[in-house]
Amino acid sequence: MPYSTSGQAALRRKAASDLVKKLSFQLLHSEELAYDKPQE
C-alpha cells in the first residue's frame, strides 16, 4: 500500500507542477498580448 500511496503523491505533485507551469505560461502570454494590443 505505501508504494501506491507514494506513487499517487508523486503523480499529484507532477500534475500540480505541470498546472503551475501552464498557468504561469498563460499569464505571461496574456500579459504579452495585453502589451501588444493598443489600449482603446
PDB file of C-alpha atoms in Angstrom:
ATOM      1  CA  MET A   1       0.000   0.000   0.000  1.00  0.00           C
ATOM      2  CA  PRO A   2       2.663   2.613   0.880  1.00  0.00           C
ATOM      3  CA  TYR A   3       4.146   2.127  -2.595  1.00  0.00           C
ATOM      4  CA  SER A   4       0.904   3.020  -4.387  1.00  0.00           C
ATOM      5  CA  THR A   5       0.297   5.888  -1.964  1.00  0.00           C
ATOM      6  CA  SER A   6       3.697   7.441  -2.640  1.00  0.00           C
ATOM      7  CA  GLY A   7       3.145   6.836  -6.350  1.00  0.00           C
ATOM      8  CA  GLN A   8      -0.135   8.728  -6.284  1.00  0.00           C
ATOM      9  CA  ALA A   9       1.507  11.529  -4.292  1.00  0.00           C
ATOM     10  CA  ALA A  10       4.248  11.769  -6.927  1.00  0.00           C
ATOM     11  CA  LEU A  11       1.658  11.856  -9.707  1.00  0.00           C
ATOM     12  CA  ARG A  12      -0.229  14.584  -7.856  1.00  0.00           C
ATOM     13  CA  ARG A  13       2.966  16.591  -7.386  1.00  0.00           C
ATOM     14  CA  LYS A  14       3.797  16.249 -11.092  1.00  0.00           C
ATOM     15  CA  ALA A  15       0.276  17.271 -12.104  1.00  0.00           C
ATOM     16  CA  ALA A  16       0.422  20.256  -9.751  1.00  0.00           C
ATOM     17  CA  SER A  17       3.795  21.414 -11.097  1.00  0.00           C
ATOM     18  CA  ASP A  18       2.563  20.978 -14.689  1.00  0.00           C
ATOM     19  CA  LEU A  19      -0.523  23.020 -13.830  1.00  0.00           C
ATOM     20  CA  VAL A  20       1.610  25.768 -12.291  1.00  0.00           C
ATOM     21  CA  LYS A  21       3.833  25.862 -15.376  1.00  0.00           C
ATOM     22  CA  LYS A  22       0.794  26.020 -17.656  1.00  0.00           C
ATOM     23  CA  LEU A  23      -0.862  28.785 -15.640  1.00  0.00           C
ATOM     24  CA  SER A  24       2.326  30.857 -15.381  1.00  0.00           C
ATOM     25  CA  PHE A  25       2.898  30.449 -19.141  1.00  0.00           C
ATOM     26  CA  GLN A  26      -0.669  31.583 -19.884  1.00  0.00           C
ATOM     27  CA  LEU A  27      -0.232  34.516 -17.502  1.00  0.00           C
ATOM     28  CA  LEU A  28       2.973  35.636 -19.222  1.00  0.00           C
ATOM     29  CA  HIS A  29       1.389  35.123 -22.639  1.00  0.00           C
ATOM     30  CA  SER A  30      -1.745  37.113 -21.746  1.00  0.00           C
ATOM     31  CA  GLU A  31       0.450  39.941 -20.404  1.00  0.00           C
ATOM     32  CA  GLU A  32       2.369  39.993 -23.695  1.00  0.00           C
ATOM     33  CA  LEU A  33      -0.909  40.130 -25.624  1.00  0.00           C
ATOM     34  CA  ALA A  34      -2.114  42.972 -23.403  1.00  0.00           C
ATOM     35  CA  TYR A  35       1.101  44.901 -24.066  1.00  0.00           C
ATOM     36  CA  ASP A  36       0.977  44.283 -27.815  1.00  0.00           C
ATOM     37  CA  LYS A  37      -2.664  45.295 -28.104  1.00  0.00           C
ATOM     38  CA  PRO A  38      -3.266  49.069 -28.337  1.00  0.00           C
ATOM     39  CA  GLN A  39      -5.386  50.271 -25.432  1.00  0.00           C
ATOM     40  CA  GLU A  40      -8.702  51.717 -26.601  1.00  0.00           C
TER      41      GLU A  40
END
